[in-house]
Structure formats: C-alpha cells, structure tokens
Amino acid sequence: MRILLVEDDPAISGEVAEALKRRGSAVDVFSDGQTALGAPSSCHYDCILLDLGLPGIDGMQLLSRWRRSKITSPVIIITARDGLDDRIGGLDSGADDYIVKPFELSELEARIRAVMRRSGQGGEIVGLTNGELTLDPLSHEVHFKDEQGKEQSAALTAREYSLLEALLRRPGAVLSRQALEDHIYAYGEEVESNAVEFIIYNLRRKVGAKAIRNVRGVGWKVAKEA
Ligand code: CA
C-alpha cells in the first residue's frame, strides 16, 4: 500500500517510514504543511498519517482542506498533544483515528489496518483473498492450494507482498506495470526497469504460474473471486 506521512520531526518520520517500508508499504514523507497540501491530489494514498504541529500549514487545517477537496483517504492523526480538545477537533475535521506520541509501531500498524478495514478501501485487509490466494498481513505469508489441492504457504519479501496486495485488492482487474510500480515504490525511489517482472517471476515460483496471469502488453491480474 502507499502511505503519506506528514511529520516534521525527522527522528519520528524516519523510524515510522523505515518500519512501514519493511512491511512492504511505499511511504512518501513530507515535513511541512505547505508542500504536503497538494500531495494527495497528485497521487492516491491508501492511508495518511498526519502530525498536527507542523510548519507552514498546521495538520488540522491541512485535514479540513483535504476533506473539502474530496480527498477521502483514511487519516490517522499522530500527535504529542493529548488534550481532549485536539482529539475531538481532529475527529470533527475528518480524521478516522488518532494516536498519541510516543507510540509503539505495532500499535500504529494495527490502527492503519483498522482504518482501512473501516473505510472499505479495497475491502478487507486482514486475510485479503480472491479465494485462490490469501495474504496474511501479520506473518507476511501467502496461503494457497498446490496442484494436488494441498494447503501450502510461502513467506514473501516486502516487495512481493506489496505487489500481490495490489493485485488482490482488485481481483479480475488488469494492473499495468506503472500502476504496480506506483503501489510499491515511494516518490523519488529508484525503480529498476524490469523490477515488476522480476518480482512477479519470483512470486510465480512460490505460488504457481497460473495464480498470476499476464495480459500481454497490458499488465497482470489475479482471478476474480468465484
Ligand atoms: Ca510536529
């Protein structure tokens, strides 16, 4: 998934971005409100993590401006302010949840999964499946049946997980190389020319070639749920 992180404390943004990347997300980090303002209009984010105290435009203003311009991505406020007014203000401005600093990364990850489930973005994240392949977001394993119909599972790298997640969010839809790259690489991250093919080649070796279909000249898809 692709995540927007707006946070002006480099120690926090570095740690959070690093942890989310290890879990297979592409993370774009902005450290001031002014440059973050246009980000969700130029790229779709599955989730936005938003600090309140920011230089330029503060987090609360950013959020209400995004909501006014119909940015619907779920937003989790991350803030050191634990006053009740701030929490209510944030939720009233259109936030989906908030987390108070300092927090555990595992709690942040759980909240991201929860807001995405609630917002219905791309369906259920826990146990995302098309009936053939099922992703486990906690273990980063994929479960599937082999040719003999026997239950199997395989561990996935962060990129493999992220690519398969993109396909499983929209079973039956053909995703282009560009769409898959946008999903697994953050803005400005170097993408090797055949990276997507390489990841798919490795995925097919794990789950079987038939599970991920190539549509020549267009892209790749997984079967639509029966
Ligand atoms: Ca701050």
Short mmCIF file of N, CA and C in Angstrom, two decimals, residues 42-161:
data_model
loop_
_atom_site.label_atom_id
_atom_site.label_comp_id
_atom_site.label_asym_id
_atom_site.label_seq_id
_atom_site.Cartn_x
_atom_site.Cartn_y
_atom_site.Cartn_z
N SER A 42 -2.21 14.57 -6.16
CA SER A 42 -1.40 14.11 -7.28
C SER A 42 -1.18 12.61 -7.24
N CYS A 43 -1.57 11.96 -6.14
CA CYS A 43 -1.30 10.52 -6.01
C CYS A 43 -2.30 9.95 -5.03
N HIS A 44 -2.82 8.75 -5.28
CA HIS A 44 -3.76 8.16 -4.33
C HIS A 44 -3.02 7.51 -3.17
N TYR A 45 -3.39 7.87 -1.95
CA TYR A 45 -2.80 7.23 -0.78
C TYR A 45 -3.83 6.33 -0.11
N ASP A 46 -3.38 5.15 0.28
CA ASP A 46 -4.27 4.21 0.97
C ASP A 46 -4.51 4.66 2.39
N CYS A 47 -3.54 5.40 2.94
CA CYS A 47 -3.69 5.90 4.31
C CYS A 47 -2.77 7.11 4.48
N ILE A 48 -3.22 8.11 5.29
CA ILE A 48 -2.41 9.30 5.55
C ILE A 48 -2.15 9.39 7.05
N LEU A 49 -0.88 9.56 7.42
CA LEU A 49 -0.51 9.74 8.83
C LEU A 49 -0.12 11.19 8.99
N LEU A 50 -0.81 11.89 9.89
CA LEU A 50 -0.70 13.35 9.92
C LEU A 50 -0.37 13.88 11.31
N ASP A 51 0.78 14.55 11.41
CA ASP A 51 1.15 15.26 12.64
C ASP A 51 0.35 16.55 12.70
N LEU A 52 0.03 17.04 13.90
CA LEU A 52 -0.75 18.29 13.99
C LEU A 52 0.12 19.53 13.99
N GLY A 53 1.18 19.55 14.81
CA GLY A 53 2.06 20.72 14.88
C GLY A 53 3.07 20.68 13.75
N LEU A 54 2.80 21.47 12.69
CA LEU A 54 3.66 21.44 11.51
C LEU A 54 4.01 22.87 11.10
N PRO A 55 5.20 23.09 10.54
CA PRO A 55 5.49 24.41 9.98
C PRO A 55 4.66 24.62 8.70
N GLY A 56 4.41 25.87 8.37
CA GLY A 56 3.60 26.16 7.17
C GLY A 56 2.14 26.12 7.54
N ILE A 57 1.45 25.08 7.07
CA ILE A 57 0.03 24.92 7.39
C ILE A 57 -0.06 23.83 8.46
N ASP A 58 -0.81 24.05 9.55
CA ASP A 58 -0.83 23.01 10.58
C ASP A 58 -1.74 21.84 10.16
N GLY A 59 -1.58 20.74 10.87
CA GLY A 59 -2.22 19.49 10.49
C GLY A 59 -3.74 19.58 10.40
N MET A 60 -4.33 20.29 11.36
CA MET A 60 -5.79 20.39 11.39
C MET A 60 -6.32 21.12 10.15
N GLN A 61 -5.61 22.20 9.78
CA GLN A 61 -6.02 22.95 8.57
C GLN A 61 -5.83 22.12 7.30
N LEU A 62 -4.70 21.39 7.26
CA LEU A 62 -4.44 20.52 6.12
C LEU A 62 -5.60 19.55 5.93
N LEU A 63 -5.98 18.93 7.06
CA LEU A 63 -7.01 17.91 7.02
C LEU A 63 -8.34 18.50 6.52
N SER A 64 -8.74 19.67 7.05
CA SER A 64 -10.03 20.18 6.59
C SER A 64 -9.95 20.61 5.12
N ARG A 65 -8.79 21.10 4.68
CA ARG A 65 -8.69 21.46 3.25
C ARG A 65 -8.74 20.22 2.36
N TRP A 66 -8.11 19.13 2.82
CA TRP A 66 -8.19 17.88 2.03
C TRP A 66 -9.63 17.39 1.96
N ARG A 67 -10.30 17.39 3.11
CA ARG A 67 -11.68 16.89 3.11
C ARG A 67 -12.58 17.75 2.24
N ARG A 68 -12.36 19.09 2.27
CA ARG A 68 -13.16 19.98 1.40
C ARG A 68 -12.90 19.68 -0.07
N SER A 69 -11.67 19.29 -0.43
CA SER A 69 -11.40 18.98 -1.83
C SER A 69 -11.58 17.50 -2.13
N LYS A 70 -12.39 16.83 -1.27
CA LYS A 70 -12.84 15.46 -1.54
C LYS A 70 -11.72 14.41 -1.54
N ILE A 71 -10.70 14.65 -0.73
CA ILE A 71 -9.68 13.61 -0.52
C ILE A 71 -10.26 12.67 0.55
N THR A 72 -10.49 11.42 0.17
CA THR A 72 -11.21 10.52 1.07
C THR A 72 -10.31 9.48 1.77
N SER A 73 -9.01 9.52 1.48
CA SER A 73 -8.11 8.53 2.12
C SER A 73 -8.26 8.59 3.64
N PRO A 74 -8.24 7.43 4.31
CA PRO A 74 -8.31 7.46 5.77
C PRO A 74 -7.12 8.22 6.36
N VAL A 75 -7.38 9.02 7.39
CA VAL A 75 -6.33 9.82 8.03
C VAL A 75 -6.21 9.45 9.50
N ILE A 76 -4.98 9.16 9.92
CA ILE A 76 -4.70 8.95 11.34
C ILE A 76 -3.83 10.11 11.81
N ILE A 77 -4.31 10.83 12.82
CA ILE A 77 -3.54 11.94 13.38
C ILE A 77 -2.51 11.38 14.35
N ILE A 78 -1.24 11.79 14.15
CA ILE A 78 -0.22 11.42 15.14
C ILE A 78 0.21 12.70 15.82
N THR A 79 0.04 12.73 17.11
CA THR A 79 0.29 13.99 17.79
C THR A 79 0.79 13.82 19.21
N ALA A 80 1.59 14.81 19.65
CA ALA A 80 2.05 14.82 21.03
C ALA A 80 0.98 15.44 21.93
N ARG A 81 0.08 16.21 21.33
CA ARG A 81 -0.96 16.86 22.12
C ARG A 81 -1.99 15.81 22.51
N ASP A 82 -2.12 15.59 23.79
CA ASP A 82 -3.10 14.57 24.17
C ASP A 82 -4.34 15.18 24.81
N GLY A 83 -4.49 16.52 24.61
CA GLY A 83 -5.68 17.17 25.17
C GLY A 83 -6.95 16.70 24.48
N LEU A 84 -8.01 16.68 25.22
CA LEU A 84 -9.29 16.21 24.69
C LEU A 84 -9.76 17.06 23.51
N ASP A 85 -9.55 18.40 23.61
CA ASP A 85 -9.99 19.30 22.53
C ASP A 85 -9.36 18.93 21.19
N ASP A 86 -8.06 18.59 21.23
CA ASP A 86 -7.37 18.25 20.00
C ASP A 86 -7.91 16.98 19.37
N ARG A 87 -8.21 16.02 20.23
CA ARG A 87 -8.74 14.76 19.70
C ARG A 87 -10.10 14.98 19.05
N ILE A 88 -10.96 15.72 19.77
CA ILE A 88 -12.29 15.97 19.23
C ILE A 88 -12.19 16.79 17.95
N GLY A 89 -11.33 17.84 17.99
CA GLY A 89 -11.15 18.69 16.82
C GLY A 89 -10.70 17.88 15.61
N GLY A 90 -9.75 16.99 15.85
CA GLY A 90 -9.22 16.17 14.75
C GLY A 90 -10.28 15.27 14.16
N LEU A 91 -11.06 14.63 15.02
CA LEU A 91 -12.09 13.72 14.52
C LEU A 91 -13.19 14.52 13.81
N ASP A 92 -13.50 15.73 14.36
CA ASP A 92 -14.50 16.58 13.70
C ASP A 92 -14.04 17.07 12.34
N SER A 93 -12.73 17.26 12.20
CA SER A 93 -12.21 17.75 10.91
C SER A 93 -12.12 16.63 9.88
N GLY A 94 -12.44 15.42 10.27
CA GLY A 94 -12.48 14.35 9.28
C GLY A 94 -11.40 13.30 9.45
N ALA A 95 -10.74 13.28 10.62
CA ALA A 95 -9.76 12.21 10.85
C ALA A 95 -10.51 10.91 11.17
N ASP A 96 -9.89 9.79 10.89
CA ASP A 96 -10.51 8.49 11.15
C ASP A 96 -10.07 7.92 12.49
N ASP A 97 -8.89 8.36 12.94
CA ASP A 97 -8.38 7.87 14.21
C ASP A 97 -7.23 8.79 14.61
N TYR A 98 -6.74 8.65 15.82
CA TYR A 98 -5.56 9.40 16.22
C TYR A 98 -4.71 8.51 17.10
N ILE A 99 -3.42 8.83 17.18
CA ILE A 99 -2.52 8.09 18.05
C ILE A 99 -1.61 9.12 18.72
N VAL A 100 -1.39 8.98 20.03
CA VAL A 100 -0.64 9.97 20.78
C VAL A 100 0.81 9.52 20.92
N LYS A 101 1.73 10.45 20.62
CA LYS A 101 3.16 10.16 20.78
C LYS A 101 3.52 10.14 22.26
N PRO A 102 4.44 9.32 22.70
CA PRO A 102 5.12 8.28 21.93
C PRO A 102 4.22 7.04 21.82
N PHE A 103 4.35 6.33 20.69
CA PHE A 103 3.52 5.14 20.50
C PHE A 103 4.39 3.99 20.02
N GLU A 104 3.86 2.79 20.15
CA GLU A 104 4.54 1.61 19.65
C GLU A 104 4.22 1.45 18.16
N LEU A 105 5.22 1.07 17.36
CA LEU A 105 4.98 0.91 15.93
C LEU A 105 3.94 -0.16 15.65
N SER A 106 3.93 -1.20 16.50
CA SER A 106 2.96 -2.28 16.26
C SER A 106 1.53 -1.75 16.44
N GLU A 107 1.36 -0.79 17.38
CA GLU A 107 0.03 -0.22 17.56
C GLU A 107 -0.36 0.64 16.36
N LEU A 108 0.59 1.41 15.85
CA LEU A 108 0.31 2.23 14.66
C LEU A 108 -0.10 1.33 13.49
N GLU A 109 0.63 0.24 13.29
CA GLU A 109 0.32 -0.66 12.18
C GLU A 109 -1.08 -1.26 12.33
N ALA A 110 -1.43 -1.61 13.57
CA ALA A 110 -2.76 -2.17 13.81
C ALA A 110 -3.84 -1.14 13.51
N ARG A 111 -3.58 0.13 13.88
CA ARG A 111 -4.57 1.18 13.60
C ARG A 111 -4.70 1.45 12.11
N ILE A 112 -3.59 1.37 11.39
CA ILE A 112 -3.66 1.54 9.93
C ILE A 112 -4.55 0.45 9.33
N ARG A 113 -4.34 -0.79 9.75
CA ARG A 113 -5.18 -1.88 9.23
C ARG A 113 -6.64 -1.63 9.59
N ALA A 114 -6.88 -1.15 10.82
CA ALA A 114 -8.27 -0.95 11.27
C ALA A 114 -8.96 0.14 10.46
N VAL A 115 -8.31 1.30 10.24
CA VAL A 115 -8.99 2.37 9.50
C VAL A 115 -9.22 1.95 8.05
N MET A 116 -8.30 1.15 7.51
CA MET A 116 -8.50 0.72 6.12
C MET A 116 -9.65 -0.28 6.01
N ARG A 117 -9.79 -1.12 7.02
CA ARG A 117 -10.94 -2.04 7.03
C ARG A 117 -12.24 -1.25 7.12
N ARG A 118 -12.26 -0.27 8.05
CA ARG A 118 -13.48 0.50 8.26
C ARG A 118 -13.84 1.33 7.04
N SER A 119 -12.82 1.89 6.37
CA SER A 119 -13.11 2.76 5.23
C SER A 119 -13.48 1.92 4.01
N GLY A 120 -13.28 0.61 4.11
CA GLY A 120 -13.64 -0.27 3.00
C GLY A 120 -12.77 -0.07 1.77
N GLN A 121 -11.61 0.55 1.97
CA GLN A 121 -10.71 0.78 0.84
C GLN A 121 -10.17 -0.55 0.33
N GLY A 122 -10.66 -0.95 -0.81
CA GLY A 122 -10.14 -2.18 -1.40
C GLY A 122 -10.53 -3.40 -0.59
N GLY A 123 -11.51 -3.26 0.29
CA GLY A 123 -12.01 -4.43 1.00
C GLY A 123 -11.20 -4.79 2.22
N GLU A 124 -11.44 -5.97 2.71
CA GLU A 124 -10.83 -6.48 3.92
C GLU A 124 -9.32 -6.63 3.76
N ILE A 125 -8.57 -6.04 4.67
CA ILE A 125 -7.12 -6.17 4.57
C ILE A 125 -6.65 -7.43 5.30
N VAL A 126 -7.29 -7.72 6.43
CA VAL A 126 -6.91 -8.94 7.13
C VAL A 126 -7.43 -10.12 6.31
N GLY A 127 -6.54 -10.98 5.89
CA GLY A 127 -6.94 -12.13 5.11
C GLY A 127 -7.44 -11.76 3.72
N LEU A 128 -6.86 -10.72 3.11
CA LEU A 128 -7.19 -10.32 1.75
C LEU A 128 -7.07 -11.53 0.82
N THR A 129 -8.15 -11.85 0.10
CA THR A 129 -8.13 -13.09 -0.68
C THR A 129 -8.99 -13.00 -1.93
N ASN A 130 -8.66 -13.80 -2.93
CA ASN A 130 -9.55 -13.94 -4.09
C ASN A 130 -10.09 -15.38 -4.15
N GLY A 131 -9.96 -16.09 -3.02
CA GLY A 131 -10.43 -17.47 -2.97
C GLY A 131 -9.33 -18.46 -3.36
N GLU A 132 -8.32 -17.96 -4.03
CA GLU A 132 -7.23 -18.80 -4.51
C GLU A 132 -5.97 -18.52 -3.68
N LEU A 133 -5.70 -17.22 -3.52
CA LEU A 133 -4.54 -16.77 -2.74
C LEU A 133 -5.05 -15.94 -1.57
N THR A 134 -4.46 -16.16 -0.39
CA THR A 134 -4.85 -15.38 0.78
C THR A 134 -3.61 -14.80 1.44
N LEU A 135 -3.63 -13.48 1.66
CA LEU A 135 -2.47 -12.82 2.27
C LEU A 135 -2.68 -12.67 3.76
N ASP A 136 -1.66 -12.99 4.53
CA ASP A 136 -1.69 -12.76 5.97
C ASP A 136 -0.84 -11.54 6.29
N PRO A 137 -1.48 -10.41 6.70
CA PRO A 137 -0.71 -9.18 6.90
C PRO A 137 0.21 -9.23 8.12
N LEU A 138 -0.02 -10.15 9.03
CA LEU A 138 0.83 -10.22 10.22
C LEU A 138 2.10 -11.03 9.95
N SER A 139 1.93 -12.19 9.32
CA SER A 139 3.10 -13.04 9.08
C SER A 139 3.77 -12.74 7.74
N HIS A 140 3.09 -11.94 6.88
CA HIS A 140 3.58 -11.69 5.51
C HIS A 140 3.75 -12.98 4.72
N GLU A 141 2.82 -13.90 4.96
CA GLU A 141 2.82 -15.14 4.18
C GLU A 141 1.63 -15.14 3.24
N VAL A 142 1.76 -15.91 2.17
CA VAL A 142 0.62 -16.14 1.29
C VAL A 142 0.20 -17.60 1.45
N HIS A 143 -1.12 -17.84 1.53
CA HIS A 143 -1.65 -19.19 1.64
C HIS A 143 -2.36 -19.54 0.34
N PHE A 144 -2.17 -20.76 -0.12
CA PHE A 144 -2.77 -21.18 -1.39
C PHE A 144 -2.81 -22.71 -1.43
N LYS A 145 -3.52 -23.24 -2.42
CA LYS A 145 -3.54 -24.69 -2.60
C LYS A 145 -2.62 -25.05 -3.76
N ASP A 146 -1.84 -26.12 -3.59
CA ASP A 146 -0.98 -26.53 -4.69
C ASP A 146 -1.78 -27.37 -5.69
N GLU A 147 -1.10 -27.88 -6.74
CA GLU A 147 -1.83 -28.59 -7.81
C GLU A 147 -2.54 -29.84 -7.32
N GLN A 148 -2.06 -30.39 -6.19
CA GLN A 148 -2.73 -31.56 -5.61
C GLN A 148 -3.86 -31.16 -4.66
N GLY A 149 -4.08 -29.85 -4.54
CA GLY A 149 -5.14 -29.37 -3.66
C GLY A 149 -4.73 -29.30 -2.20
N LYS A 150 -3.43 -29.41 -1.96
CA LYS A 150 -2.92 -29.38 -0.59
C LYS A 150 -2.64 -27.95 -0.16
N GLU A 151 -3.04 -27.60 1.10
CA GLU A 151 -2.79 -26.25 1.63
C GLU A 151 -1.28 -25.99 1.74
N GLN A 152 -0.86 -24.88 1.19
CA GLN A 152 0.56 -24.51 1.26
C GLN A 152 0.66 -23.06 1.71
N SER A 153 1.85 -22.69 2.20
CA SER A 153 2.08 -21.27 2.45
C SER A 153 3.52 -20.94 2.12
N ALA A 154 3.77 -19.68 1.80
CA ALA A 154 5.12 -19.25 1.46
C ALA A 154 5.36 -17.87 2.06
N ALA A 155 6.58 -17.64 2.53
CA ALA A 155 6.95 -16.32 3.06
C ALA A 155 7.23 -15.39 1.88
N LEU A 156 6.83 -14.14 2.01
CA LEU A 156 7.03 -13.17 0.94
C LEU A 156 7.98 -12.06 1.38
N THR A 157 8.75 -11.54 0.43
CA THR A 157 9.54 -10.35 0.72
C THR A 157 8.58 -9.15 0.76
N ALA A 158 9.08 -8.01 1.26
CA ALA A 158 8.23 -6.82 1.36
C ALA A 158 7.67 -6.42 -0.01
N ARG A 159 8.49 -6.44 -1.04
CA ARG A 159 8.02 -6.05 -2.38
C ARG A 159 7.02 -7.06 -2.95
N GLU A 160 7.31 -8.34 -2.74
CA GLU A 160 6.39 -9.37 -3.23
C GLU A 160 5.02 -9.22 -2.57
N TYR A 161 5.05 -8.97 -1.26
CA TYR A 161 3.81 -8.81 -0.52
C TYR A 161 3.02 -7.61 -1.06
#
